[in-house]
Short mmCIF file of C-alpha atoms in Angstrom, two decimals:
data_model
loop_
_atom_site.label_atom_id
_atom_site.label_comp_id
_atom_site.label_asym_id
_atom_site.label_seq_id
_atom_site.Cartn_x
_atom_site.Cartn_y
_atom_site.Cartn_z
CA MET M 1 -157.54 137.23 -4.26
CA LYS M 2 -154.97 138.47 -1.90
CA LEU M 3 -153.13 142.27 -0.99
CA LEU M 4 -148.66 141.83 -1.42
CA PHE M 5 -147.58 145.26 -0.17
CA THR M 6 -144.54 147.38 -0.55
CA LYS M 7 -142.19 149.63 2.10
CA GLU M 8 -143.10 152.48 0.01
CA HIS M 9 -146.70 151.61 0.53
CA GLU M 10 -147.72 150.37 -3.21
CA TRP M 11 -149.87 146.73 -3.23
CA VAL M 12 -149.72 144.75 -5.36
CA LYS M 13 -152.46 141.66 -6.18
CA VAL M 14 -151.26 138.81 -8.82
CA ASP M 15 -153.64 136.57 -10.46
CA GLY M 16 -151.60 133.88 -12.51
CA LYS M 17 -148.82 135.55 -14.23
CA THR M 18 -150.60 139.11 -13.71
CA ALA M 19 -149.97 141.58 -12.04
CA THR M 20 -152.13 144.73 -10.33
CA MET M 21 -150.94 147.61 -8.86
CA GLY M 22 -152.13 150.51 -7.03
CA ILE M 23 -151.09 152.54 -3.57
CA SER M 24 -151.96 152.12 0.07
CA ASP M 25 -154.91 152.85 2.20
CA HIS M 26 -152.43 154.12 4.31
CA ALA M 27 -150.79 155.80 1.07
CA GLN M 28 -153.91 157.53 -0.36
CA HIS M 29 -154.69 158.98 3.43
CA SER M 30 -151.31 160.85 3.74
CA LEU M 31 -151.34 162.36 1.15
CA GLY M 32 -155.11 163.52 0.87
CA ASP M 33 -156.40 164.67 -1.62
CA ILE M 34 -154.93 163.53 -5.30
CA THR M 35 -155.29 165.56 -8.32
CA PHE M 36 -152.50 164.02 -10.30
CA VAL M 37 -151.50 160.96 -11.86
CA GLU M 38 -149.08 160.12 -14.14
CA LEU M 39 -149.72 156.68 -15.92
CA PRO M 40 -146.84 154.57 -17.08
CA ALA M 41 -147.07 154.05 -20.60
CA ILE M 42 -148.85 150.31 -21.81
CA GLY M 43 -145.46 148.79 -22.55
CA ALA M 44 -142.93 149.93 -20.65
CA VAL M 45 -140.86 147.79 -18.71
CA CYS M 46 -140.49 148.22 -14.88
CA LYS M 47 -137.82 147.20 -12.13
CA GLN M 48 -138.42 146.34 -8.67
CA SER M 49 -138.28 149.65 -6.70
CA ALA M 50 -137.69 151.67 -9.98
CA GLN M 51 -140.52 154.66 -9.89
CA ILE M 52 -143.28 153.59 -12.42
CA ALA M 53 -145.94 156.32 -11.92
CA THR M 54 -145.71 159.75 -10.16
CA VAL M 55 -148.74 160.96 -7.71
CA GLU M 56 -149.48 164.46 -6.56
CA SER M 57 -151.93 165.94 -3.75
CA VAL M 58 -152.56 169.34 -2.78
CA LYS M 59 -149.64 169.54 -1.16
CA ALA M 60 -147.35 167.03 -3.01
CA ALA M 61 -146.12 165.42 -5.71
CA SER M 62 -144.86 160.93 -4.72
CA ASP M 63 -143.31 159.34 -6.88
CA VAL M 64 -144.58 155.19 -6.90
CA TYR M 65 -142.35 152.69 -7.16
CA ALA M 66 -143.38 149.54 -9.12
CA PRO M 67 -143.64 146.48 -6.64
CA VAL M 68 -142.54 144.04 -8.46
CA SER M 69 -140.24 143.96 -12.15
CA GLY M 70 -141.97 143.42 -15.29
CA LYS M 71 -144.20 144.22 -18.87
CA VAL M 72 -146.76 146.83 -17.72
CA THR M 73 -149.60 145.67 -20.17
CA GLU M 74 -152.91 147.75 -18.79
CA ILE M 75 -153.24 150.72 -17.46
CA ASN M 76 -155.99 152.31 -15.69
CA ASP M 77 -156.65 155.77 -18.16
CA GLU M 78 -159.78 156.42 -15.60
CA VAL M 79 -157.77 158.24 -13.28
CA GLU M 80 -156.30 160.53 -15.27
CA ALA M 81 -159.82 162.44 -15.73
CA THR M 82 -160.68 161.75 -12.47
CA PRO M 83 -157.58 160.98 -9.17
CA GLU M 84 -159.55 160.72 -7.09
CA THR M 85 -160.77 157.40 -7.21
CA LEU M 86 -157.36 156.47 -4.94
CA ASN M 87 -158.77 158.24 -2.57
CA ILE M 88 -161.86 156.41 -2.36
CA SER M 89 -161.38 153.00 -3.83
CA PRO M 90 -157.54 153.08 -3.67
CA TYR M 91 -157.70 148.72 -3.97
CA GLU M 92 -160.74 148.96 -6.53
CA LYS M 93 -160.88 151.39 -8.92
CA GLY M 94 -158.32 153.14 -8.04
CA TRP M 95 -155.46 150.56 -8.97
CA ILE M 96 -152.70 152.04 -11.65
CA CYS M 97 -151.36 149.47 -13.82
CA LYS M 98 -150.80 145.91 -14.58
CA ILE M 99 -147.46 144.82 -14.99
CA GLU M 100 -146.85 140.72 -16.95
CA LEU M 101 -144.40 139.91 -13.99
CA SER M 102 -140.40 139.26 -14.88
CA ASN M 103 -139.76 137.40 -11.61
CA LYS M 104 -142.52 135.69 -9.42
CA GLU M 105 -140.11 135.32 -7.21
CA GLU M 106 -139.68 139.14 -5.95
CA LEU M 107 -142.97 138.21 -4.24
CA SER M 108 -141.69 137.08 -1.38
CA SER M 109 -140.19 140.27 -1.03
CA LEU M 110 -143.03 141.64 -0.04
CA MET M 111 -145.86 142.00 3.27
CA ASP M 112 -149.17 140.57 3.60
CA GLN M 113 -151.62 142.60 4.84
CA ALA M 114 -150.90 141.62 8.44
CA GLN M 115 -147.68 142.60 7.64
CA TYR M 116 -148.19 145.92 6.27
CA ASP M 117 -150.22 146.62 9.41
CA GLU M 118 -148.14 146.28 11.61
CA TYR M 119 -145.72 147.70 9.67
CA VAL M 120 -147.44 151.17 9.45
CA LYS M 121 -147.95 150.79 13.19
CA GLY M 122 -144.47 151.46 13.49
CA LEU M 123 -144.02 154.01 11.70
CA MET P 1 -136.24 176.72 18.39
CA GLU P 2 -138.63 174.35 19.41
CA ASN P 3 -142.49 174.88 17.81
CA LYS P 4 -145.37 176.98 19.36
CA ASN P 5 -148.68 176.13 20.30
CA THR P 6 -150.73 178.32 19.46
CA PRO P 7 -154.44 177.75 22.64
CA LEU P 8 -156.59 176.28 20.05
CA LEU P 9 -154.40 172.90 19.57
CA GLU P 10 -156.01 171.01 21.87
CA GLU P 11 -159.33 171.61 19.92
CA HIS P 12 -156.75 170.47 16.37
CA GLU P 13 -155.74 166.96 18.30
CA ASP P 14 -159.50 166.91 19.01
CA LEU P 15 -160.97 166.82 15.55
CA LYS P 16 -157.73 164.71 14.49
CA ALA P 17 -156.47 167.86 12.55
CA LYS P 18 -152.97 166.90 10.20
CA ILE P 19 -150.88 169.34 12.53
CA ALA P 20 -147.39 171.02 10.81
CA SER P 21 -144.99 173.55 11.30
CA PHE P 22 -146.01 176.44 9.56
CA GLY P 23 -144.03 180.16 10.07
CA GLY P 24 -142.03 177.88 13.73
CA TRP P 25 -145.90 177.25 14.72
CA ASN P 26 -147.12 173.71 14.66
CA MET P 27 -150.53 174.60 12.28
CA PRO P 28 -153.25 172.69 11.27
CA ILE P 29 -153.01 171.42 7.80
CA GLN P 30 -156.40 169.86 7.12
CA TYR P 31 -159.43 168.28 9.64
CA THR P 32 -160.91 165.87 6.47
CA SER P 33 -159.60 166.97 3.26
CA ILE P 34 -158.05 170.64 1.76
CA ILE P 35 -160.38 170.26 -1.68
CA THR P 36 -163.61 169.49 1.29
CA GLU P 37 -162.25 172.31 3.13
CA HIS P 38 -162.03 174.85 0.44
CA ASN P 39 -165.68 173.62 -1.71
CA TRP P 40 -166.91 174.52 1.93
CA THR P 41 -165.71 177.97 2.43
CA ARG P 42 -166.41 178.79 -0.86
CA GLU P 43 -170.14 178.00 -0.30
CA ASN P 44 -171.36 177.76 3.18
CA CYS P 45 -168.41 178.79 6.58
CA SER P 46 -165.24 178.06 7.74
CA ILE P 47 -163.32 178.16 10.37
CA PHE P 48 -159.15 179.40 10.49
CA ASP P 49 -157.37 179.25 14.16
CA ILE P 50 -155.03 182.35 12.64
CA CYS P 51 -154.24 182.69 16.10
CA HIS P 52 -150.30 182.38 14.90
CA MET P 53 -149.92 186.20 13.68
CA GLY P 54 -148.42 188.54 15.00
CA GLU P 55 -149.77 192.01 16.27
CA PHE P 56 -148.69 195.27 17.30
CA MET P 57 -150.25 198.06 19.82
CA ILE P 58 -148.17 200.75 18.18
CA TYR P 59 -149.38 204.44 20.38
CA GLY P 60 -148.66 208.68 19.47
CA ASP P 61 -148.71 210.77 16.77
CA PRO P 62 -148.16 208.50 13.60
CA VAL P 63 -145.84 211.36 11.67
CA GLN P 64 -143.67 212.24 14.84
CA THR P 65 -143.98 208.87 16.51
CA GLY P 66 -142.83 207.32 12.72
CA ILE P 67 -144.71 204.87 12.07
CA ASP P 68 -146.48 206.66 9.34
CA ASN P 69 -142.76 206.73 7.84
CA ILE P 70 -142.56 202.28 8.04
CA LEU P 71 -145.56 202.43 6.00
CA THR P 72 -146.10 202.59 2.66
CA GLN P 73 -149.88 202.53 3.33
CA ASP P 74 -152.03 205.60 2.76
CA PHE P 75 -153.75 206.10 6.62
CA LYS P 76 -152.64 208.56 8.98
CA ASN P 77 -155.54 210.95 7.94
CA ALA P 78 -158.29 207.63 7.56
CA ASP P 79 -160.88 207.60 9.33
CA ASP P 80 -161.36 205.72 12.43
CA ASN P 81 -162.09 201.68 12.14
CA THR P 82 -160.51 201.64 8.28
CA CYS P 83 -157.58 199.07 7.47
CA HIS P 84 -155.17 199.22 5.89
CA TYR P 85 -153.38 196.62 3.52
CA GLY P 86 -149.23 197.88 2.78
CA PHE P 87 -145.48 197.41 3.27
CA MET P 88 -142.42 197.66 6.22
CA LEU P 89 -139.58 197.90 3.86
CA ASN P 90 -136.11 197.95 3.94
CA LYS P 91 -134.11 200.80 2.11
CA ASN P 92 -133.75 198.73 -0.54
CA ALA P 93 -137.39 198.63 -1.08
CA GLY P 94 -137.37 194.47 -0.36
CA ILE P 95 -140.48 193.86 1.10
CA ILE P 96 -140.05 193.43 5.67
CA ASP P 97 -142.92 192.59 6.05
CA ASP P 98 -146.93 192.96 4.06
CA VAL P 99 -149.67 194.13 7.04
CA ILE P 100 -152.55 195.98 7.75
CA ILE P 101 -153.03 199.10 10.02
CA TYR P 102 -155.85 198.72 12.23
CA LYS P 103 -156.51 203.41 13.04
CA ILE P 104 -158.66 203.01 16.26
CA GLU P 105 -158.57 206.27 16.70
CA LYS P 106 -156.48 209.34 17.25
CA ASP P 107 -152.63 208.28 17.62
CA LYS P 108 -153.71 204.24 18.25
CA PHE P 109 -154.18 201.93 16.73
CA MET P 110 -153.40 198.32 15.65
CA LEU P 111 -150.34 196.63 13.55
CA VAL P 112 -151.55 193.11 11.92
CA VAL P 113 -148.17 190.84 10.92
CA ASN P 114 -146.90 187.66 9.71
CA ALA P 115 -146.17 184.77 12.49
CA ALA P 116 -142.18 184.12 10.58
CA THR P 117 -141.70 187.43 10.56
CA THR P 118 -143.39 189.06 14.34
CA VAL P 119 -139.22 189.27 15.33
CA LYS P 120 -137.67 190.79 13.04
CA ASP P 121 -141.19 192.93 12.21
CA GLU P 122 -140.61 194.59 16.38
CA GLN P 123 -136.95 195.04 15.04
CA ASN P 124 -137.34 197.08 12.60
CA LEU P 125 -140.41 199.24 14.82
CA MET P 126 -137.88 199.90 17.14
CA ASP P 127 -134.83 200.83 14.65
CA ASN P 128 -137.35 202.87 13.38
CA LEU P 129 -140.11 204.62 15.75
CA HIS P 130 -139.41 207.98 17.53
CA SER P 131 -138.79 207.76 21.13
CA GLY P 132 -142.41 209.06 21.82
CA ALA P 133 -143.97 206.50 20.31
CA ILE P 134 -145.41 203.43 22.60
CA ILE P 135 -145.24 199.84 20.96
CA GLU P 136 -146.97 197.24 22.58
CA ASN P 137 -146.94 193.19 20.81
CA ILE P 138 -149.91 192.02 22.13
CA SER P 139 -149.10 188.60 20.18
CA GLU P 140 -149.72 186.16 23.80
CA LYS P 141 -152.93 187.06 24.46
CA THR P 142 -154.59 187.47 21.71
CA ALA P 143 -156.72 185.46 19.52
CA LYS P 144 -157.12 185.66 16.22
CA ILE P 145 -159.96 183.68 14.64
CA ASP P 146 -161.19 183.80 10.73
CA VAL P 147 -164.78 182.95 9.88
CA GLN P 148 -164.99 183.23 6.54
CA GLY P 149 -167.41 182.81 3.72
CA PRO P 150 -170.93 183.11 2.36
CA MET P 151 -172.27 182.36 5.05
CA SER P 152 -169.79 183.89 7.43
CA ALA P 153 -172.15 187.04 8.35
CA ASP P 154 -174.37 184.80 9.67
CA VAL P 155 -173.04 183.48 12.07
CA VAL P 156 -171.02 185.91 13.48
CA GLU P 157 -173.53 187.95 13.57
CA GLN P 158 -175.52 184.76 15.69
CA LEU P 159 -172.53 186.18 18.18
CA ALA P 160 -172.08 189.56 17.76
CA GLY P 161 -175.16 190.60 17.21
CA ALA P 162 -176.58 192.11 13.68
CA GLY P 163 -174.61 195.66 13.84
CA ILE P 164 -172.11 193.17 12.38
CA ARG P 165 -173.84 194.04 8.92
CA ASP P 166 -173.38 197.60 8.54
CA LEU P 167 -170.00 196.26 8.56
CA LYS P 168 -167.93 196.97 4.87
CA TYR P 169 -165.33 195.62 3.32
CA TYR P 170 -162.16 196.33 5.19
CA ARG P 171 -164.13 197.98 8.19
CA PHE P 172 -164.07 196.64 11.65
CA GLY P 173 -166.10 198.01 15.13
CA PHE P 174 -165.50 196.49 19.07
CA TYR P 175 -168.86 194.13 19.61
CA ASN P 176 -169.32 192.62 22.66
CA VAL P 177 -168.95 189.06 22.46
CA LEU P 178 -168.67 185.97 24.99
CA GLY P 179 -168.62 188.57 28.03
CA GLU P 180 -165.72 190.35 26.09
CA ASN P 181 -165.64 193.89 24.01
CA VAL P 182 -163.23 191.93 21.14
CA ILE P 183 -162.25 193.62 17.47
CA ILE P 184 -164.36 191.93 14.50
CA SER P 185 -162.86 192.71 11.08
CA ARG P 186 -164.54 192.33 7.61
CA THR P 187 -160.90 191.35 6.66
CA GLY P 188 -159.71 187.54 5.54
CA TYR P 189 -158.01 185.77 2.81
CA THR P 190 -160.09 183.82 0.84
CA GLY P 191 -161.35 185.69 -1.57
CA GLU P 192 -164.70 185.73 0.32
CA LEU P 193 -167.87 187.38 2.12
CA GLY P 194 -165.28 187.69 5.69
CA PHE P 195 -165.03 188.53 8.87
CA GLU P 196 -161.25 188.52 11.05
CA ILE P 197 -161.62 188.22 15.11
CA TYR P 198 -159.16 189.18 18.14
CA ILE P 199 -160.03 188.27 21.21
CA LYS P 200 -158.26 187.46 24.27
CA THR P 201 -156.27 184.13 24.82
CA GLU P 202 -158.06 182.49 27.29
CA LYS P 203 -161.35 183.15 25.21
CA ALA P 204 -159.44 181.36 22.22
CA VAL P 205 -161.35 178.10 22.90
CA GLU P 206 -164.06 179.56 24.13
CA LEU P 207 -165.30 180.78 21.22
CA TRP P 208 -164.30 178.36 19.23
CA GLN P 209 -166.51 175.87 19.99
CA THR P 210 -169.11 178.30 20.09
CA LEU P 211 -168.84 178.80 16.40
CA LEU P 212 -168.61 175.09 15.88
CA LYS P 213 -171.77 174.50 17.72
CA ASP P 214 -173.57 176.30 14.13
CA THR P 215 -173.91 173.52 11.59
CA ARG P 216 -172.72 176.22 9.20
CA VAL P 217 -169.85 176.52 10.56
CA LYS P 218 -166.59 173.54 9.59
CA PRO P 219 -162.62 174.19 10.35
CA ALA P 220 -160.37 174.01 8.03
CA GLY P 221 -157.06 173.66 7.86
CA LEU P 222 -153.75 176.19 6.08
CA GLY P 223 -153.93 173.86 3.49
CA ALA P 224 -157.64 175.48 2.35
CA ARG P 225 -156.75 178.58 3.29
CA ASP P 226 -153.25 178.69 0.68
CA THR P 227 -155.45 177.03 -2.25
CA LEU P 228 -158.67 180.01 -2.03
CA ARG P 229 -155.75 182.14 -0.99
CA LEU P 230 -153.82 181.08 -4.17
CA GLU P 231 -157.52 181.26 -6.48
CA MET P 232 -157.89 184.56 -5.23
CA SER P 233 -154.01 185.41 -6.42
CA TYR P 234 -153.24 186.66 -2.64
CA PRO P 235 -149.16 186.87 -2.19
CA LEU P 236 -147.77 184.53 0.77
CA TYR P 237 -145.47 186.55 2.05
CA GLY P 238 -142.17 184.21 1.62
CA HIS P 239 -143.53 182.70 -1.13
CA GLU P 240 -144.33 186.26 -3.23
CA LEU P 241 -142.95 188.51 -0.70
CA ASP P 242 -139.32 188.73 0.65
CA ASP P 243 -137.73 191.22 1.20
CA GLN P 244 -135.57 191.17 -1.94
CA THR P 245 -138.62 192.10 -3.30
CA THR P 246 -140.32 194.73 -3.80
CA PRO P 247 -144.31 196.19 -3.96
CA TYR P 248 -144.00 197.11 -7.52
CA GLU P 249 -142.46 193.61 -8.84
CA ALA P 250 -145.13 192.12 -6.73
CA GLY P 251 -147.61 193.95 -8.97
CA LEU P 252 -149.07 195.96 -5.70
CA ASP P 253 -148.34 199.10 -6.36
CA ARG P 254 -151.91 200.36 -4.55
CA PHE P 255 -150.43 199.72 -1.47
CA VAL P 256 -147.73 202.71 -2.26
CA ASP P 257 -148.75 206.00 -1.30
CA MET P 258 -146.09 208.05 -3.19
CA ASP P 259 -147.80 211.02 -2.03
CA LYS P 260 -145.78 210.66 1.93
CA ASP P 261 -142.09 209.69 2.64
CA PHE P 262 -141.62 205.94 3.54
CA ILE P 263 -138.49 203.67 4.26
CA GLY P 264 -137.79 202.27 0.60
CA LYS P 265 -139.08 204.77 -1.84
CA SER P 266 -136.01 206.33 -3.45
CA LYS P 267 -135.33 202.07 -4.66
CA LEU P 268 -138.78 201.55 -5.46
CA GLN P 269 -138.46 202.21 -9.16
CA GLU P 270 -134.21 201.26 -10.34
CA ASN P 271 -134.30 198.11 -8.16
CA THR P 272 -137.78 196.82 -9.85
CA LYS P 273 -136.12 193.91 -11.71
CA LYS P 274 -138.63 191.57 -12.25
CA LYS P 275 -142.78 190.98 -12.42
CA LEU P 276 -145.17 188.81 -10.44
CA CYS P 277 -147.77 186.87 -13.27
CA CYS P 278 -151.03 184.85 -12.75
CA PHE P 279 -150.62 181.53 -14.95
CA VAL P 280 -153.17 179.15 -15.38
CA THR P 281 -151.71 175.29 -17.02
CA ASP P 282 -154.06 172.98 -19.04
CA SER P 283 -152.87 169.97 -17.12
CA ARG P 284 -154.40 169.07 -13.30
CA ARG P 285 -150.21 168.46 -12.94
CA SER P 286 -149.25 171.19 -10.14
CA PRO P 287 -146.19 173.54 -10.69
CA ARG P 288 -144.96 174.22 -7.33
CA HIS P 289 -142.68 176.40 -5.80
CA GLY P 290 -139.32 176.74 -7.06
CA HIS P 291 -139.90 175.59 -10.15
CA LYS P 292 -138.81 177.11 -13.76
CA ILE P 293 -140.50 179.70 -16.21
CA PHE P 294 -139.79 179.27 -19.80
CA LYS P 295 -140.61 180.89 -23.04
CA ASN P 296 -138.81 179.55 -27.02
CA ASN P 297 -136.71 177.29 -24.12
CA LYS P 298 -135.11 180.55 -21.72
CA GLN P 299 -135.48 180.79 -18.79
CA ILE P 300 -137.19 183.53 -17.49
CA GLY P 301 -138.66 183.29 -14.19
CA PHE P 302 -139.41 180.47 -11.29
CA VAL P 303 -142.72 179.98 -9.49
CA THR P 304 -144.12 181.28 -6.49
CA SER P 305 -146.13 179.56 -5.56
CA GLY P 306 -148.68 176.95 -7.43
CA SER P 307 -151.80 174.05 -7.01
CA PHE P 308 -154.21 172.41 -8.40
CA SER P 309 -156.91 174.72 -7.94
CA PRO P 310 -160.60 173.00 -7.04
CA SER P 311 -163.11 176.05 -8.51
CA ILE P 312 -160.78 176.07 -11.49
CA GLY P 313 -160.57 172.12 -12.72
CA PHE P 314 -157.21 172.89 -13.32
CA ALA P 315 -153.26 173.71 -11.90
CA ILE P 316 -153.21 177.21 -11.23
CA GLY P 317 -149.57 179.27 -9.87
CA MET P 318 -147.38 182.72 -9.47
CA GLY P 319 -144.19 183.56 -10.57
CA TYR P 320 -141.76 185.87 -11.51
CA VAL P 321 -140.83 186.54 -15.08
CA GLU P 322 -138.58 189.24 -16.33
CA LYS P 323 -139.91 192.55 -16.59
CA LYS P 324 -141.71 192.62 -20.27
CA GLU P 325 -142.25 189.25 -20.55
CA ASP P 326 -145.81 188.90 -17.79
CA GLU P 327 -148.42 190.09 -20.18
CA ILE P 328 -151.63 188.60 -20.59
CA ASN P 329 -151.61 185.36 -22.66
CA ASN P 330 -147.95 185.49 -23.00
CA GLU P 331 -147.75 181.29 -23.59
CA ILE P 332 -144.98 179.79 -20.73
CA VAL P 333 -143.40 176.49 -19.58
CA ILE P 334 -143.44 175.75 -16.05
CA LYS P 335 -140.49 173.38 -16.05
CA ASP P 336 -138.79 170.99 -13.16
CA ASP P 337 -136.26 168.32 -14.35
CA ARG P 338 -137.98 165.76 -15.72
CA MET P 339 -140.90 167.15 -16.12
CA GLN P 340 -142.93 170.47 -17.93
CA ILE P 341 -146.56 171.49 -17.97
CA ASN P 342 -147.65 174.34 -20.10
CA ALA P 343 -149.95 177.13 -18.60
CA LYS P 344 -150.53 181.04 -19.67
CA ILE P 345 -150.51 184.41 -18.98
CA VAL P 346 -154.15 185.31 -17.30
CA LYS P 347 -155.20 188.43 -15.35
CA ARG P 348 -155.81 188.36 -11.61
CA PRO P 349 -157.59 187.18 -9.79
CA PHE P 350 -158.26 183.23 -10.93
CA TYR P 351 -161.45 183.21 -9.25
CA LYS P 352 -163.53 185.94 -10.24
CA GLN P 353 -166.98 184.40 -8.09
CA GLY P 354 -165.35 185.99 -4.75
CA THR P 355 -168.32 187.17 -1.88
CA PHE P 356 -165.92 189.13 -0.22
CA LYS P 357 -167.07 192.99 -1.41
CA ILE P 358 -170.42 191.59 -1.17
CA GLU P 359 -172.91 194.58 0.07
CA LEU P 360 -174.26 193.08 2.98
CA ALA P 361 -178.46 193.79 3.59
#
């Protein structure tokens, strides 16, 4: 399944109506050691580009934005106890939550891997 | 004003360090990860580029020149080769800087100061030293590399000889390192056994590279330096200390010699309005500089430093609270606009297994 990315360095992977999201490898690398993750509540309604979670590294706290609008159906509460999972496995074990998409058309505003890599290079 | 570079900047770049601005200097924040470097320092040996700090040579009788009156610590009758931590205060007992004075011999001292405060420190010295004093700012020509960790004595011994093992905590000596006569003190800012090496700037790269050839040694950045010092509840100028804060407020009374005269002495008592406290949270979420401290829904203070503590596994911090609220076990709440963290005031230091005072065989 292919990954799509936001300019704020979240990724999303869509399977039918469900989008799994997290932060990109570039994001985890820039933040450094991640020491805390605040997850959204299951059932929370999120809007594309609005804050959905918080991650903290030793040096700073950063907002995580929803890559798509919808309803949170699942959260990865394992990362609460082991936030470093976001460093070690940002695209697999370090996922943050699953969102039931409310508007599939929003996906067209996201970047694919090649576009995102190009975008990161230009930063 | 453009940032300054230490003589080791290229070394840091070659090691792929993250570089950031600190106190007017481009400094390495981390090479790999802050927590990895932190743990390596607690268990092995790390080296830190501390060339940004300032050094002054001061010549003359300490009382006649006025240097004794500028510093709060008792050092004038101390033995040669001893280090003394204390403060330069303004007339209101606010802290201009926290400094270490090295007594080299009779009428010869080295004063080590913070990087961001070097200019105002020099001004304060010029304003208050008497005409007989000779003062030389040797910051530019002096490089400083800190070697810290339980294995640091073994590492430094390879360079400076077995005599290094005789150095007691807060003492220093002159040693031959890379053909130079250098000052090495048994001091540091991590809570671990450690040494600070002062060498001429041209030799900094060679010393850095030589130290890194030892497989027990890894470089550590200012990120780890900050979490290490916080676990020891050591104050950082600009956070716990500033010119609006007295040593009494910071709980550092023991570095103030009330048996002598010094600038600011008369205001120490009356200007004690807040107290520094250390607190442990029940969460991994970090309190940050500027967050507010509450008790029973009333603000009683503010956070000066905070971080997730790699050694303790919870977030810890320091901050100022109203005078009588600094009691151990006092339960407080840390807040900012969108979150709150429960915390409890504890005794310092947070980390109690530090090897800094260990006896060397």
